[in-house]
Short mmCIF file of C-alpha atoms in Angstrom, two decimals:
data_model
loop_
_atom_site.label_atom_id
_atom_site.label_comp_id
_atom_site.label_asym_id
_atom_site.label_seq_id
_atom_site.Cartn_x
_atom_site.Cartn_y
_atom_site.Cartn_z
CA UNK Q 6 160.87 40.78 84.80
CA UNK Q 7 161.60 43.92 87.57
CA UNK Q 8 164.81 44.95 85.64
CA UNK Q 9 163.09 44.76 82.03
CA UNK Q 10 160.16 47.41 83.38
CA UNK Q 11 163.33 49.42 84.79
CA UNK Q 12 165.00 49.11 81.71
CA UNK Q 13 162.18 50.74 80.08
CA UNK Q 14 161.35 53.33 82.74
CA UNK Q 15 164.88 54.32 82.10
CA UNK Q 16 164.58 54.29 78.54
CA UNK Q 17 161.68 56.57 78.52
CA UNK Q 18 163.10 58.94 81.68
CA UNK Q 19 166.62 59.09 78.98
CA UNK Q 20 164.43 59.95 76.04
CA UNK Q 21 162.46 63.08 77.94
CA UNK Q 22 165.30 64.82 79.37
CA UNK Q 23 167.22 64.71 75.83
CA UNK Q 24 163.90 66.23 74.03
CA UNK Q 25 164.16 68.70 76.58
CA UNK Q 26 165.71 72.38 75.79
CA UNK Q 27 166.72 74.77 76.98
CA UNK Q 28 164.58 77.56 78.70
CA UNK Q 29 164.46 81.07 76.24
CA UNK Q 30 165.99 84.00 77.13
CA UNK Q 31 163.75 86.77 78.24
CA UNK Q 32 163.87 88.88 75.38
CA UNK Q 33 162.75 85.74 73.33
CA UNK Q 34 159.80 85.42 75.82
CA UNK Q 35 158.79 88.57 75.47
CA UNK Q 36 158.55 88.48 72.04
CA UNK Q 37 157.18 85.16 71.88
CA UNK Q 38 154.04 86.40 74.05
CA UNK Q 39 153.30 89.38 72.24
CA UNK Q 40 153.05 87.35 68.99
CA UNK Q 41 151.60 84.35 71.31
CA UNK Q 42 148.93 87.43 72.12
CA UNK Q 43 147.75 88.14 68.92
CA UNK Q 44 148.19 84.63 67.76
CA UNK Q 45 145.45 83.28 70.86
CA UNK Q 46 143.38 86.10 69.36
CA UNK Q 47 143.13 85.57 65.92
CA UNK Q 48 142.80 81.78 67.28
CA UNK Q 49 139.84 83.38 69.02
CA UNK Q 50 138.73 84.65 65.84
CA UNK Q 51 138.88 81.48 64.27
CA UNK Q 52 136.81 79.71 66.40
CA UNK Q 53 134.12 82.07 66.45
CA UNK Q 54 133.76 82.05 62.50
CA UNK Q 55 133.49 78.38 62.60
CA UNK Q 56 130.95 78.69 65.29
CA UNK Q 57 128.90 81.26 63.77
CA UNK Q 58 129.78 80.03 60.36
CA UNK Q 59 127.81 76.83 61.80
CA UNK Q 60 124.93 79.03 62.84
CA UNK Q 61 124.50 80.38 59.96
CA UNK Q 62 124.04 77.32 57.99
CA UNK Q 63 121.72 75.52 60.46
CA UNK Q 64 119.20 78.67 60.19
CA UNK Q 65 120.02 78.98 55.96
CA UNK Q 66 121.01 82.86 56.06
CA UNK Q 67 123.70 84.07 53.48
CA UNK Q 68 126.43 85.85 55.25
CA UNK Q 69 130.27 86.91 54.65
CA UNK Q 70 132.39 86.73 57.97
CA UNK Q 71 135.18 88.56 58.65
CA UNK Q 72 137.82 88.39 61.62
CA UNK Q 73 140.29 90.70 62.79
CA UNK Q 74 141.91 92.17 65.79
CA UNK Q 75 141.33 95.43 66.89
CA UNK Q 76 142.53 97.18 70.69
CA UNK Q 77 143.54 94.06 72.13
CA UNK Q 78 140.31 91.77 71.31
CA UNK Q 79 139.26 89.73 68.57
CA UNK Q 80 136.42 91.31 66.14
CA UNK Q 81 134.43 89.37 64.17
CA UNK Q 82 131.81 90.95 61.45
CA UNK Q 83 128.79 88.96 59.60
CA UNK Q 84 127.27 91.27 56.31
CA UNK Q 85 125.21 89.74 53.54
CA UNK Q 86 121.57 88.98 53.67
CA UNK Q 87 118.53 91.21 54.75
CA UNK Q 88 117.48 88.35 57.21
CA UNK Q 89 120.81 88.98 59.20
CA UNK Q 90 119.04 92.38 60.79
CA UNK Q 91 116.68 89.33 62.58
CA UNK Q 92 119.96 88.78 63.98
CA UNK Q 93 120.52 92.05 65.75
CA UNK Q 94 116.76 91.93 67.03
CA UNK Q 95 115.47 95.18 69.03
CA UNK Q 96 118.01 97.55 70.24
CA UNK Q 97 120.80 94.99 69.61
CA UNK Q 98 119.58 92.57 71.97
CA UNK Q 99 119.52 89.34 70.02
CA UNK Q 100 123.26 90.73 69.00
CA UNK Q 101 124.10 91.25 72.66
CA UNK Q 102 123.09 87.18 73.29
CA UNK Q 103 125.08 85.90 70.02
CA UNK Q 104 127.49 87.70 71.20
CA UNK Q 105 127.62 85.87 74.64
CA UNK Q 106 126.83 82.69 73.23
CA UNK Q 107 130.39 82.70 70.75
CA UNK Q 108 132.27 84.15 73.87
CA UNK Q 109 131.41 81.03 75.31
CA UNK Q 110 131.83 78.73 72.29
CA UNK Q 111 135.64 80.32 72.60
CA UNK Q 112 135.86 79.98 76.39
CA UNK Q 113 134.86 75.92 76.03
CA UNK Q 114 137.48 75.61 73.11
CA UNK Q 115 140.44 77.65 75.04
CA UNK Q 116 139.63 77.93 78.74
CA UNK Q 117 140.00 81.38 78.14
CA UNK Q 118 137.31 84.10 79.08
CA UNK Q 119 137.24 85.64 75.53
CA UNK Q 120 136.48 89.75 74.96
CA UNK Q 121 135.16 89.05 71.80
CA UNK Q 122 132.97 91.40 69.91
CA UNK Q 123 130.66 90.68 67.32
CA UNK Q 124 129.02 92.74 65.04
CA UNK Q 125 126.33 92.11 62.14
CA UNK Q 126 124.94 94.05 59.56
CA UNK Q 127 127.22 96.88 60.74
CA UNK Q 128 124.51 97.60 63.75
CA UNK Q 129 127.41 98.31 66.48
CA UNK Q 130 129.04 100.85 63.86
CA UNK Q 131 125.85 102.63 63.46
CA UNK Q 132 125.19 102.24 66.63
CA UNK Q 133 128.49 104.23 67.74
CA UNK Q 134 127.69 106.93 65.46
CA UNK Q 135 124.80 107.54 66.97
CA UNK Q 136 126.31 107.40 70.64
CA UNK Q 137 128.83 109.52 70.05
CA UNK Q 138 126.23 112.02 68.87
CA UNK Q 139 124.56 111.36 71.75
CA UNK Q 140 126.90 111.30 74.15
CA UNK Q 141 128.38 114.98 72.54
CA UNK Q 142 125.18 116.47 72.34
CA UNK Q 143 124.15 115.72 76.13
CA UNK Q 144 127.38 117.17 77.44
CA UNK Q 145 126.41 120.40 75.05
CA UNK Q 146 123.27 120.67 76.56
CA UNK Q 147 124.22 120.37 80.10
CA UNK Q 148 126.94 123.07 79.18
CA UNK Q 149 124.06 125.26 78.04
CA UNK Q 150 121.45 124.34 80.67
CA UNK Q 151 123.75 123.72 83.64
CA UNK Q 152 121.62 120.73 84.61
CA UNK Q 153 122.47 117.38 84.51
CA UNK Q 154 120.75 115.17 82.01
CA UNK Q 155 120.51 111.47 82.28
CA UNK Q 156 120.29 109.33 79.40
CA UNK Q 157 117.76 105.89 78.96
CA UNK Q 158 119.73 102.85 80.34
CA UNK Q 159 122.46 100.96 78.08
CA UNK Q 160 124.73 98.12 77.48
CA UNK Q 161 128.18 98.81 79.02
CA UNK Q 162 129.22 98.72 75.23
CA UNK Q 163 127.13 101.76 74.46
CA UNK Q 164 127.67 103.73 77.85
CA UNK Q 165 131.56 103.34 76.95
CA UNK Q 166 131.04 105.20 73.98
CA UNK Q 167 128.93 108.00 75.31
CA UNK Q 168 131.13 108.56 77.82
CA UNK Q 169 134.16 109.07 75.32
CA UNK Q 170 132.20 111.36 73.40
CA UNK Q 171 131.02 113.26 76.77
CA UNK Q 172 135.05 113.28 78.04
CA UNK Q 173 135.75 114.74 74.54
CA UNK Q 174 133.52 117.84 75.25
CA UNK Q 175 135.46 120.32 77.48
CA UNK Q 176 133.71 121.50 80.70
CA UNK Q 177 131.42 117.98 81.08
CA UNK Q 178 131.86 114.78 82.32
CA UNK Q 179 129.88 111.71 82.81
CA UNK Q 180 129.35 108.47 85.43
CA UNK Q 181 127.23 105.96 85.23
CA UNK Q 182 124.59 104.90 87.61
CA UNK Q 183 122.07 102.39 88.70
CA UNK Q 184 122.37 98.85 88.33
CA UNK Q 185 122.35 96.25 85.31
CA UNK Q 186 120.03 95.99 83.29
CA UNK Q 187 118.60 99.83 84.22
CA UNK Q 188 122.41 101.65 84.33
CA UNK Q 189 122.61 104.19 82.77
CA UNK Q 190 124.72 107.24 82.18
CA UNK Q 191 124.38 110.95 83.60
CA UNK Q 192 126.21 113.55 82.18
CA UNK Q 193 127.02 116.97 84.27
CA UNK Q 194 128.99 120.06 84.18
CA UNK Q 195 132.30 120.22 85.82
CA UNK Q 196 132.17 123.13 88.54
#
């Protein structure tokens, strides 16, 4: 009975190393995780449609989703019906917790921390429009002034943005202060 189990074993040990090939070359592996990169983030994509495609269903709201890849993370857009602004919810914040909420859908599914962002209704486009104004005409008025303003506190998403507007306006910069939820972002004039 010993030698038929080490029969086996040796069966199955003789079938592994044949399936077995050989490692890639680095070039190949390079190339193989840059495609591997963008693959894991449309997969990222994918899984945050169905998840929000889910959502959308269980609370009846009509809504076209649409996935892409944009600077390194995984976009994903919801436009339709009026009831998708109760989505965004004041100031973005019901956005800011979907948001959080698929990141984590996609974290369970790939054990991956996902960058994700979400936008619906087109709120974060509008929303950068209006930062960038923001952000351009604070560094024009500490330019003219010579005082430093600060600006009301913001997500990190929208105090990126100002501060690439404000970096974009020669003779200001910015830097954020305070702590989360109350940071914020002060913009002065370079001396």
């Amino acid at each position: 009975m010993s030698e038929t189990v080490r029969a086996a074993e040796n069966e199955e040990t003789e079938s592994e190393v044949q399936t077995t090939s050989p490692a890639p070359a680095p070039e190949e592996m390079a190339d193989s995780s840059a495609k591997s990169g963008e693959e894991l983030l449309v997969h990222e994509g994918d899984i945050a449609g169905d998840y929000l495609e889910q959502l959308l269903d269980v609370l009846d709201y009509d809504g076209d989703i649409d996935l892409d890849v944009e600077a390194g993370r995984a976009v994903v857009s919801i436009d339709g019906g009026e009831e998708l602004e109760k989505l965004v919810g004041t100031r973005g914040s019901v956005l800011e917790a979907l948001q959080e909420l698929t990141r984590l859908a996609v974290q369970q599914e790939t054990g991956v921390r996902s960058r994700l962002m979400l936008d619906i209704a087109g709120w974060r486009a509008g929303r950068r429009v209006e930062l960038r104004e923001l952000g351009r005409s604070a560094a024009e008025k500490v330019l003219s002034s010579g005082e430093k303003v600060r600006l009301h506190p913001m997500t990190p998403f929208e105090r990126k943005i100002v501060h690439d507007a404000v970096a974009s306006v020669k003779g200001a910069y910015s830097e954020s202060e305070g702590e989360e939820p109350q940071r914020r972002v002060v913009v002065f004039r370079e001396s």
